[in-house]
Short mmCIF file of C-alpha atoms in Angstrom, two decimals:
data_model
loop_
_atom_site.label_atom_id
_atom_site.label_comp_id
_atom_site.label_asym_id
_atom_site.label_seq_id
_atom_site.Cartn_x
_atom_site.Cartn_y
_atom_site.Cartn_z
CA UNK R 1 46.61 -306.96 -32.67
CA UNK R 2 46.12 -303.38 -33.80
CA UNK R 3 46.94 -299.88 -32.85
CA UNK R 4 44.59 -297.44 -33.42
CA UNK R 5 45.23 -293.66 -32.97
CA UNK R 6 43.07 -294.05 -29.51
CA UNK R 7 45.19 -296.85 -27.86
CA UNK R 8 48.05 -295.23 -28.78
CA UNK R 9 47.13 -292.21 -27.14
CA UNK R 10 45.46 -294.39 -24.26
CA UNK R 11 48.78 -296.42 -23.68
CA UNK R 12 50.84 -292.83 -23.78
CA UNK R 13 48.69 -291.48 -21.39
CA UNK R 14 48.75 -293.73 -18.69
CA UNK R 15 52.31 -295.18 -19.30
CA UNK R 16 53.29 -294.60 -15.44
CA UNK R 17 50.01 -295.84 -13.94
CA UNK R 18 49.26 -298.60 -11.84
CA UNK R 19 48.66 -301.46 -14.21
CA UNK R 20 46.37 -303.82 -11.90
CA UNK R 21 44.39 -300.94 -10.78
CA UNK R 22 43.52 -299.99 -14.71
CA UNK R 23 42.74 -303.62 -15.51
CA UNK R 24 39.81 -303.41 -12.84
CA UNK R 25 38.80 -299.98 -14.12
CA UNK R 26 37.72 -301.43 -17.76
CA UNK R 27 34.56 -299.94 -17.67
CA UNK R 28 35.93 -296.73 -17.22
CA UNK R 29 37.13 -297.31 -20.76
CA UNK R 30 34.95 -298.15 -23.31
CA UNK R 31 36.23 -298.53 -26.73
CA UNK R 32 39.59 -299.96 -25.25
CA UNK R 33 40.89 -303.35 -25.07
CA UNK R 34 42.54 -303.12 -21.70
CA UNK R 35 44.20 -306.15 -21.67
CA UNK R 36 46.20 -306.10 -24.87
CA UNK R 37 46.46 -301.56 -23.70
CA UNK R 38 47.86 -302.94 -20.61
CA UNK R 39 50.55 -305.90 -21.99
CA UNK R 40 51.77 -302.80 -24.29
CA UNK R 41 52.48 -300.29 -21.13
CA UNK R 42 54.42 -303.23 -19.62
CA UNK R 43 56.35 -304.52 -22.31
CA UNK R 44 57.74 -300.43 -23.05
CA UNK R 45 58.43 -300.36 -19.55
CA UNK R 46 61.00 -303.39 -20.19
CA UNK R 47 62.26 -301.74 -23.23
CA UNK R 48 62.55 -298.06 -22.35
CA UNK R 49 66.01 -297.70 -21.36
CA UNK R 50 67.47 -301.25 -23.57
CA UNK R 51 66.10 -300.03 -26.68
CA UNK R 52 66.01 -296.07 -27.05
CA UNK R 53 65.07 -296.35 -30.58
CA UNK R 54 62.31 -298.37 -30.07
CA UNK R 55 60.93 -297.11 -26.97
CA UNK R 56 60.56 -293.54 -28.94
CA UNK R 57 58.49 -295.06 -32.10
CA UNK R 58 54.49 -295.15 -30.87
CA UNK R 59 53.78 -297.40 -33.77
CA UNK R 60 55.69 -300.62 -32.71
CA UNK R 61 53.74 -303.99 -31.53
CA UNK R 62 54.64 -305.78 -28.36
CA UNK R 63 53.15 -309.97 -28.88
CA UNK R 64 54.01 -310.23 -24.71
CA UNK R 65 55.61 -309.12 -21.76
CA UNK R 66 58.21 -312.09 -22.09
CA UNK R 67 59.88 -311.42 -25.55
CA UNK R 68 59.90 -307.67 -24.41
CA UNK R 69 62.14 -308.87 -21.36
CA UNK R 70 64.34 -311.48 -22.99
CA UNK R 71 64.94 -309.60 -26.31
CA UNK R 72 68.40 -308.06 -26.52
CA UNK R 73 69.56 -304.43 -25.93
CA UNK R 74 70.57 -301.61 -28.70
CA UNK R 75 73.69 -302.09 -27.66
CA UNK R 76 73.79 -305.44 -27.92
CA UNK R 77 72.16 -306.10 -30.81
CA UNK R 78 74.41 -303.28 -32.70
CA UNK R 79 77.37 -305.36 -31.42
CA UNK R 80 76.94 -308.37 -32.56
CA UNK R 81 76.21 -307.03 -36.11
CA UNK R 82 79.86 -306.46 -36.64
CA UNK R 83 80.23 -310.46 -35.68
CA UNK R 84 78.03 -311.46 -39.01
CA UNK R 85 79.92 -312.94 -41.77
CA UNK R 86 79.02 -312.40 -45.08
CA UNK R 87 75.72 -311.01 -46.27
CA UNK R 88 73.29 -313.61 -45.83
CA UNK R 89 71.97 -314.12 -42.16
CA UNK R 90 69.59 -316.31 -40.78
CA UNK R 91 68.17 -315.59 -37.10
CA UNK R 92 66.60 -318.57 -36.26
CA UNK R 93 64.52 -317.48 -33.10
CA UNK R 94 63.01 -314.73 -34.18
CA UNK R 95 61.10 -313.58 -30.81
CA UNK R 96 60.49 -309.96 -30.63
CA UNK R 97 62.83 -309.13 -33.77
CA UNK R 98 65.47 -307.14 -32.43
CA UNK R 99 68.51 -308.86 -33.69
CA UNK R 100 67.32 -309.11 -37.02
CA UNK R 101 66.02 -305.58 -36.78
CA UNK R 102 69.65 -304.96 -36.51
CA UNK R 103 71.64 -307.63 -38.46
CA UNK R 104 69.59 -305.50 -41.51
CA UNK R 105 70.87 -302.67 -40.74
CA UNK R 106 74.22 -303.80 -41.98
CA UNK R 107 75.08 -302.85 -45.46
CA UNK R 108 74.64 -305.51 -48.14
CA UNK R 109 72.97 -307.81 -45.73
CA UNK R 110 70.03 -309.88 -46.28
CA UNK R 111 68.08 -310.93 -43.29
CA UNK R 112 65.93 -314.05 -42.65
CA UNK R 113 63.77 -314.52 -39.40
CA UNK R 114 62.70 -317.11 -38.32
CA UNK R 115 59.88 -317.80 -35.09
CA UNK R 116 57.67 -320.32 -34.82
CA UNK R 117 55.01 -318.68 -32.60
CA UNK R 118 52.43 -316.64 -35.74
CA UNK R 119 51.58 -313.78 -33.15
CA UNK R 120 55.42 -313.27 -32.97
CA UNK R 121 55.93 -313.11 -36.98
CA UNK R 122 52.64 -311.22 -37.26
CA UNK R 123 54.42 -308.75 -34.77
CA UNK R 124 57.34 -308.60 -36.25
CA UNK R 125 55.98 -307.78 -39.89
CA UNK R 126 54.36 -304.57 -38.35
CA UNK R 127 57.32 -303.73 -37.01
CA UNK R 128 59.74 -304.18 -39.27
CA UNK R 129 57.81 -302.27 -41.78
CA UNK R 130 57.33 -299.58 -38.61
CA UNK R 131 60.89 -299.35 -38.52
CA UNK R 132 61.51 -298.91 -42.18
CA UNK R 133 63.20 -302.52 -42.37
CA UNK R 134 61.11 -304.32 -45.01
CA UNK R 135 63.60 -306.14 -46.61
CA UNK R 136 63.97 -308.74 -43.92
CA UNK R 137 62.60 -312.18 -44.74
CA UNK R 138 60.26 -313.66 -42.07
CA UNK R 139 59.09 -317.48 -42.05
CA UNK R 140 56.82 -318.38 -39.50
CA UNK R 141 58.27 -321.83 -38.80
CA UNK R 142 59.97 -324.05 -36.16
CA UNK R 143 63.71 -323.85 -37.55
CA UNK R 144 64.54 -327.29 -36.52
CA UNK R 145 62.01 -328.10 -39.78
CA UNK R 146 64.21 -325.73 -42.34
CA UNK R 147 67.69 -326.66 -41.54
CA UNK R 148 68.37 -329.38 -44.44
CA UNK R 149 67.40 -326.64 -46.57
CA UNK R 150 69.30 -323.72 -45.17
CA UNK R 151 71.94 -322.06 -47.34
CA UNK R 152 73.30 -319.02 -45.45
CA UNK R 153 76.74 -317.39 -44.45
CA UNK R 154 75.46 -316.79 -40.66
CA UNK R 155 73.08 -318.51 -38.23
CA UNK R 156 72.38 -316.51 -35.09
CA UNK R 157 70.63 -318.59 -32.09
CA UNK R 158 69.09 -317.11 -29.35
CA UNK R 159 67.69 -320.75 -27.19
CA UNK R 160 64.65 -319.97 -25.10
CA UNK R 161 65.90 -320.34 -21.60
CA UNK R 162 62.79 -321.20 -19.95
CA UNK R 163 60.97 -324.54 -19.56
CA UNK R 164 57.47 -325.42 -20.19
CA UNK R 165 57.00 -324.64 -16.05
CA UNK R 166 58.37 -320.98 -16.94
CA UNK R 167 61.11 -321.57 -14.76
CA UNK R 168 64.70 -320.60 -15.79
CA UNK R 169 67.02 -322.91 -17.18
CA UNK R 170 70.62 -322.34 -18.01
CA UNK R 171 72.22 -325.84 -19.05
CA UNK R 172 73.15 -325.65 -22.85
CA UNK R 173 70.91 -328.80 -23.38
CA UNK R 174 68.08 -327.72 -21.56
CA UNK R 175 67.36 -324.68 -23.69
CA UNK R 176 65.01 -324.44 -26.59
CA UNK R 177 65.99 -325.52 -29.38
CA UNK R 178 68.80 -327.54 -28.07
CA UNK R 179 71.90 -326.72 -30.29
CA UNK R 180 74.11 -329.30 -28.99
CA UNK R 181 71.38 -331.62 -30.92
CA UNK R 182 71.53 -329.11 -33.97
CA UNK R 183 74.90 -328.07 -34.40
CA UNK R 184 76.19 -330.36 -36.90
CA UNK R 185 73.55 -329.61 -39.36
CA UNK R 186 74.16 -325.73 -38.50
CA UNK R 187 77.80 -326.08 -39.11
CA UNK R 188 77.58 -327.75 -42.64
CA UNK R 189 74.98 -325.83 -44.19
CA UNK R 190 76.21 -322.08 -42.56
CA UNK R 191 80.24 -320.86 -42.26
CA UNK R 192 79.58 -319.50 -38.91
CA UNK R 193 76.96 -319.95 -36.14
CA UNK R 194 76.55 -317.44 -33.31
CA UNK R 195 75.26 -319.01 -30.49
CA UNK R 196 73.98 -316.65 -27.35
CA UNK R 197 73.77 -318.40 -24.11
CA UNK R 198 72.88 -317.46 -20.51
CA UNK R 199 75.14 -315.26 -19.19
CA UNK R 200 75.22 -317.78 -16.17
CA UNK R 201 76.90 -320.36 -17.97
CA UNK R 202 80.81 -321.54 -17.64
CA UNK R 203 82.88 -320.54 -20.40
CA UNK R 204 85.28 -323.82 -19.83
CA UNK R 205 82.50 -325.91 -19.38
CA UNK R 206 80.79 -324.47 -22.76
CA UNK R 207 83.72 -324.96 -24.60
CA UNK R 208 84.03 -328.43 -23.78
CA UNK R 209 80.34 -328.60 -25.48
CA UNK R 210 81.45 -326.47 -28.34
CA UNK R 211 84.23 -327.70 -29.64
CA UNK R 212 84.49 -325.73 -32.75
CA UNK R 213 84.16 -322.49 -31.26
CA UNK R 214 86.69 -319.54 -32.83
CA UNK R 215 85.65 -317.00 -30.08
CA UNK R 216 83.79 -316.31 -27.23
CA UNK R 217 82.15 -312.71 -26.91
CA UNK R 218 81.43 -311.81 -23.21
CA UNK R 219 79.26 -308.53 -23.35
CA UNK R 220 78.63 -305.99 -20.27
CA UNK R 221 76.89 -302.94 -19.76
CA UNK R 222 76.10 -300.73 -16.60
CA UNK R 223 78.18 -303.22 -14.47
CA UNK R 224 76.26 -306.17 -15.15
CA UNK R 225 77.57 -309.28 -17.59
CA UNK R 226 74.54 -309.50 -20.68
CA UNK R 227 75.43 -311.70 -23.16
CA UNK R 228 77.82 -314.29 -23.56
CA UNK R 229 78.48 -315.44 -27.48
CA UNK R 230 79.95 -318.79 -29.34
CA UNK R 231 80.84 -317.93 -32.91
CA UNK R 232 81.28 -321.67 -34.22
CA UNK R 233 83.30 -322.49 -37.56
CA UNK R 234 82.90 -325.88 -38.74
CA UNK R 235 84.69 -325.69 -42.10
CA UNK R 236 88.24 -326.16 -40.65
CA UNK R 237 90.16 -327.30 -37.64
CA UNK R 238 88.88 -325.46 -34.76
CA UNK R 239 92.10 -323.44 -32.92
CA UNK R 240 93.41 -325.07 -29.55
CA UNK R 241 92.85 -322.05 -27.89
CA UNK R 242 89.75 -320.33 -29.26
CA UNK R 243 89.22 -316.27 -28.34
CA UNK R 244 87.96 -314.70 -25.63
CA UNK R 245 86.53 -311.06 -25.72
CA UNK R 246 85.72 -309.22 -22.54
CA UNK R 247 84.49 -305.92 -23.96
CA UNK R 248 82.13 -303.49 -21.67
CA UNK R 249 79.48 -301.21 -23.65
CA UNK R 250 78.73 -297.78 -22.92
CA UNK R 251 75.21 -296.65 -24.25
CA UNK R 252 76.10 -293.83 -26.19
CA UNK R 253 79.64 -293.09 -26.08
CA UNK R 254 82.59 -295.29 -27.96
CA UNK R 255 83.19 -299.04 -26.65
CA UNK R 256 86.00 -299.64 -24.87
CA UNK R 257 88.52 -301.68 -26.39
CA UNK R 258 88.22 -305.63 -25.63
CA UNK R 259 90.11 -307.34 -23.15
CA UNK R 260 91.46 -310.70 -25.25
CA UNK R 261 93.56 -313.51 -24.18
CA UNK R 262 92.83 -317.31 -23.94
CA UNK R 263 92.36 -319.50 -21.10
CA UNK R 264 95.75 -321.37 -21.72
CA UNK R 265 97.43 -318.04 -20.95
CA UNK R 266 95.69 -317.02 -17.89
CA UNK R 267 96.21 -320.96 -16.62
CA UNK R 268 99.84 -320.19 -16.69
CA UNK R 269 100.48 -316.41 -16.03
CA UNK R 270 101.85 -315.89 -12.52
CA UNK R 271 99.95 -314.24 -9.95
CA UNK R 272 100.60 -310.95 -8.79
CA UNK R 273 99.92 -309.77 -5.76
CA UNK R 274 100.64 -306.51 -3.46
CA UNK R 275 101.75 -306.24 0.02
CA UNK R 276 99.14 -303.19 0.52
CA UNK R 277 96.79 -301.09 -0.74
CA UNK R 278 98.05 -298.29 -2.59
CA UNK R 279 97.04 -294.98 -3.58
CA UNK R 280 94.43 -296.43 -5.62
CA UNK R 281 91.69 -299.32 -6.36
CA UNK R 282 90.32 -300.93 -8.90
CA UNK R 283 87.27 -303.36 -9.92
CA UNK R 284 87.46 -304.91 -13.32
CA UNK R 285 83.97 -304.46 -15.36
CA UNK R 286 81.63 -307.27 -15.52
CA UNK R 287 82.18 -308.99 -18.48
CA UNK R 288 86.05 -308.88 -17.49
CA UNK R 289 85.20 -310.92 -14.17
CA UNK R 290 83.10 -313.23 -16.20
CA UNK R 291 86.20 -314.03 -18.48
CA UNK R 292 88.03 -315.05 -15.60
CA UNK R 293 91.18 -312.92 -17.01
CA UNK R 294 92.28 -312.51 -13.20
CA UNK R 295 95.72 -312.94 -13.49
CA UNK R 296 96.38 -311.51 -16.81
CA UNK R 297 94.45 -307.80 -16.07
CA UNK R 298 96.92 -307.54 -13.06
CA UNK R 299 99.71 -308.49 -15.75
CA UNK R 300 99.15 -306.32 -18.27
CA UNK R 301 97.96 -303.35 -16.40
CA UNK R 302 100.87 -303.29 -13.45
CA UNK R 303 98.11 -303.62 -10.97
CA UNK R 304 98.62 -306.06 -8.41
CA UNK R 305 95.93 -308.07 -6.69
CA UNK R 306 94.78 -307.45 -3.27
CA UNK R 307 94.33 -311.32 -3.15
CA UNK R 308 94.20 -314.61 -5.16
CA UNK R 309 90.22 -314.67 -4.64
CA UNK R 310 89.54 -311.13 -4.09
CA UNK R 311 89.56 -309.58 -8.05
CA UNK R 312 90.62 -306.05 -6.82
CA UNK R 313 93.67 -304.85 -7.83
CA UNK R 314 95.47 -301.53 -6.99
CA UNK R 315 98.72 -299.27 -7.60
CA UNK R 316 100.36 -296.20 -6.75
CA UNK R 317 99.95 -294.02 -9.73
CA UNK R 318 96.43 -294.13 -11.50
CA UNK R 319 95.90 -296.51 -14.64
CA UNK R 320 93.57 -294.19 -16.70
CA UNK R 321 92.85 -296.83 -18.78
CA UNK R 322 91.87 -299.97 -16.61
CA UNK R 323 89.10 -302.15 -17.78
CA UNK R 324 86.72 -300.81 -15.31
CA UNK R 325 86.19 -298.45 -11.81
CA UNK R 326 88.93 -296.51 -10.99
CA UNK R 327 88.98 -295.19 -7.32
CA UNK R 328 90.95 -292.75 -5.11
CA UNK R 329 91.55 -294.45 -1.70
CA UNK R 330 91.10 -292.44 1.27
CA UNK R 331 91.55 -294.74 3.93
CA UNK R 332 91.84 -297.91 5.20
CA UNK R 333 90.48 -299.93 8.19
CA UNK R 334 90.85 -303.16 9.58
CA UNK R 335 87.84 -305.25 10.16
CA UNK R 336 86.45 -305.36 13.30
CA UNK R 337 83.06 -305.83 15.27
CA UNK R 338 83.68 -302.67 17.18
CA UNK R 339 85.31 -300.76 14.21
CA UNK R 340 81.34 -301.46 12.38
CA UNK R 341 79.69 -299.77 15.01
CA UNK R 342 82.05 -296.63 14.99
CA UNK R 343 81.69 -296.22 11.39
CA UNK R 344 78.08 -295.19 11.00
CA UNK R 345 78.76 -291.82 12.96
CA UNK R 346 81.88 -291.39 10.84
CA UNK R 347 80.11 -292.90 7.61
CA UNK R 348 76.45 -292.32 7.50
CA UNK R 349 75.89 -292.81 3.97
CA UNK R 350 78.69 -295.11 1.09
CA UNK R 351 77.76 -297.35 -1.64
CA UNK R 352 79.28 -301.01 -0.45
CA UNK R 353 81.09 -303.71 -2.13
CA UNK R 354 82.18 -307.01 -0.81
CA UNK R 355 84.66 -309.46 -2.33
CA UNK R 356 86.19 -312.14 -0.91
CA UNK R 357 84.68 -311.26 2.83
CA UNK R 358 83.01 -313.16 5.33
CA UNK R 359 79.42 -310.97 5.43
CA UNK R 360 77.47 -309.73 2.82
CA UNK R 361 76.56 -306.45 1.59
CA UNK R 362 73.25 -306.47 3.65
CA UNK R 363 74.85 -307.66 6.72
CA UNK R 364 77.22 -305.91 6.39
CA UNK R 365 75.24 -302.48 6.11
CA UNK R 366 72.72 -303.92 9.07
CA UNK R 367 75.71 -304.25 11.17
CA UNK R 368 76.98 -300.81 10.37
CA UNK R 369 74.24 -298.69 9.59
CA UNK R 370 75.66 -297.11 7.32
CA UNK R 371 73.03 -295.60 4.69
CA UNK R 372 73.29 -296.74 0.36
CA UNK R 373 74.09 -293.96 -1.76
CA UNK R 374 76.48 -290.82 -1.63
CA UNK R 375 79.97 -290.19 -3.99
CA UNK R 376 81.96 -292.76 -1.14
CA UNK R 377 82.85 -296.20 -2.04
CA UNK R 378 83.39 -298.73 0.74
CA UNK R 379 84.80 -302.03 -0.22
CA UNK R 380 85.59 -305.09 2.15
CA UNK R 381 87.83 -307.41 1.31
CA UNK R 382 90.61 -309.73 1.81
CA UNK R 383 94.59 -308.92 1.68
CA UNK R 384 96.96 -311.50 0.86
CA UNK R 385 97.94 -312.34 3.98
CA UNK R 386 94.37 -313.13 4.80
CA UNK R 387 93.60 -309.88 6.87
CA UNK R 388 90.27 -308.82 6.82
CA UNK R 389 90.07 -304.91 5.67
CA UNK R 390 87.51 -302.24 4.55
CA UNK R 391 88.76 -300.06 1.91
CA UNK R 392 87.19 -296.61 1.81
CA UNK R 393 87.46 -294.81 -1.07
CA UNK R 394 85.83 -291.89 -4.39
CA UNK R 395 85.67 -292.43 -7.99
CA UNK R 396 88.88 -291.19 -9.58
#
């Protein structure tokens, strides 16, 4: 695994090219060793927009497509750094490097990595070195091996969620290494373990698995839900009510501020919701719908829902600071067969939302013909009263 000045210019040069096509076209290409040229272009395809800083430094190593596509964003990554406690940290599955990458960039922090696949650690050395990060610790082991031995302040776990078949996997105990098997071990010999899970997962469910969780950290960005963090204390009694954190990233400008609560309070807040849609709409972020804060956004915000099951929520005067899309609405219809094929003359083009509606967005845009794309938002939805509606509607 080497990158000479050639392949780096090779993989630069054809970075937008048709990968199969150059694969069969080897002997066009003497000197270069396609395959490995070829798993590079792919892997900085996955990375490109995730991990800016990366993506723009020619000298970096990609060991497979795989750890390219499950490794964690910038964003991310630079998020959870302010979750380490103290200033030792052990990531024990290493993969591509990222979090550690990161973890190290915290003052006064010393970094151990951990992977038990060689190509991975041999990666990772050439890139941490790459990235001016030479001060992490790497130990090409299987972690399960070390743990009697481990003396740190903060374990970060990152379980493979894919079985031996390469299918996906998103039961706690089904990932690799199963934590529910390590955890007490973790817990005695670390004050806090950060454990990222599938983003698929229940949070109630989890918790019931994790019962020493302090928090739970659910991360979005660009509408969809990424990451969804345990931070586990095992050192004292672990709260009734641990923490949750619905915070949405934005690449390059500052985070919003986190949405926090605990289940217990959304269980018994009372549900609030309008009589009719008012002068505007609004869609909670991702991370905020994966919470499951539904009763407490339209609570603390003074924006009602349009329904128990809908998660839309509106007002009269605009909430410049709702955890999410903020729209103007325009007007309102109510659902009909007939009313879908007047629209598309009316409404050739409108990005479309559904929630809590019979059809889905596809059928729902076969039906209509109306065309994706434009600066109009169309949402269909339920009301209270169980009237069908589609809610039509610009960005405020």
């Amino acid at each position: 695994m080497q990158l000479t000045p050639a392949l780096k210019q090779f993989i630069r040069d054809h970075a937008a090219e048709d990968t199969a096509k150059l694969l069969l076209a080897s002997s066009r290409y003497p000197g270069i060793d396609l395959p490995f040229a070829v798993e590079q272009i792919l892997a900085r395809r996955q990375i490109r927009d995730k991990l800016p800083e990366w993506y723009a430094n020619d000298d970096l190593i990609y060991p497979s497509r795989l750890a390219a596509e499950q490794c964690s964003s910038e964003p991310t990554a630079r998020y959870k750094q302010r979750l380490l406690l103290g200033t030792a940290c052990c990531d024990l599955t290493g993969g591509l490097g990222v979090d550690s990458y990161y973890f190290s960039r915290r003052p006064g922090t010393a970094v151990t990595y951990i992977e038990r696949h060689p190509l991975y650690c041999e990666a990772a050395r050439h890139n941490f070195a790459a990235l001016r990060a030479p001060g992490i610790r790497i130990l090409n082991a299987d972690a399960r091996n070390l743990l009697r031995d481990l003396r740190t302040d903060t374990c970060y776990a990152d379980p493979a969620r894919r079985a031996d078949s390469n299918r996906r996997v998103f039961a706690l105990a089904d990932c690799e290494p199963d934590i529910l098997q390590l955890k007490p071990l973790l817990l005695e010999n670390a004050h806090r373990l950060i454990v990222k899970i599938s983003p698929m997962a229940d949070i109630g469910e989890t918790l019931r698995l994790l019962p020493e969780t302090r928090e739970v950290h659910v991360i979005s960005a660009r509408n969809e839900c990424k990451e969804l963090l345990f931070l586990l204390e095992g050192d004292s009694p672990s709260p009734s009510a641990p923490l949750i954190h619905a915070i949405d990233l934005h690449p390059g400008s500052p985070d919003t501020l986190p949405f926090t609560f605990t289940l217990p309070e959304e269980k018994e807040a009372p549900l609030s919701t309008a009589d009719a849609v008012g002068a505007y709409l609004y869609e909670p972020h991702a991370a905020l719908l994966k919470s499951g804060a539904f009763k407490l956004t339209a609570l603390r915000h003074d924006t009602p829902k349009l329904h128990r099951h809908s998660h839309l929520y509106t007002s009269d005067t605009l909430i410049a600071d709702f955890p999410g899309r903020r729209f103007r609405v325009t007007d309102t219809f109510d659902f009909s067969g007939k009313l879908l094929k007047q629209l598309a003359a009316r409404l050739p083009q409108a990005n479309l939302t559904v929630r809590n509606f019979p059809l889905t967005v596809a059928e729902l845009r076969t039906r209509s013909r109306i065309r994706e794309g434009g600066t109009l938002y169309l949402f269909a939805t339920t009301l209270a009263g169980e009237r069908k509606i589609l809610i039509l509607t610009e960005k405020a």
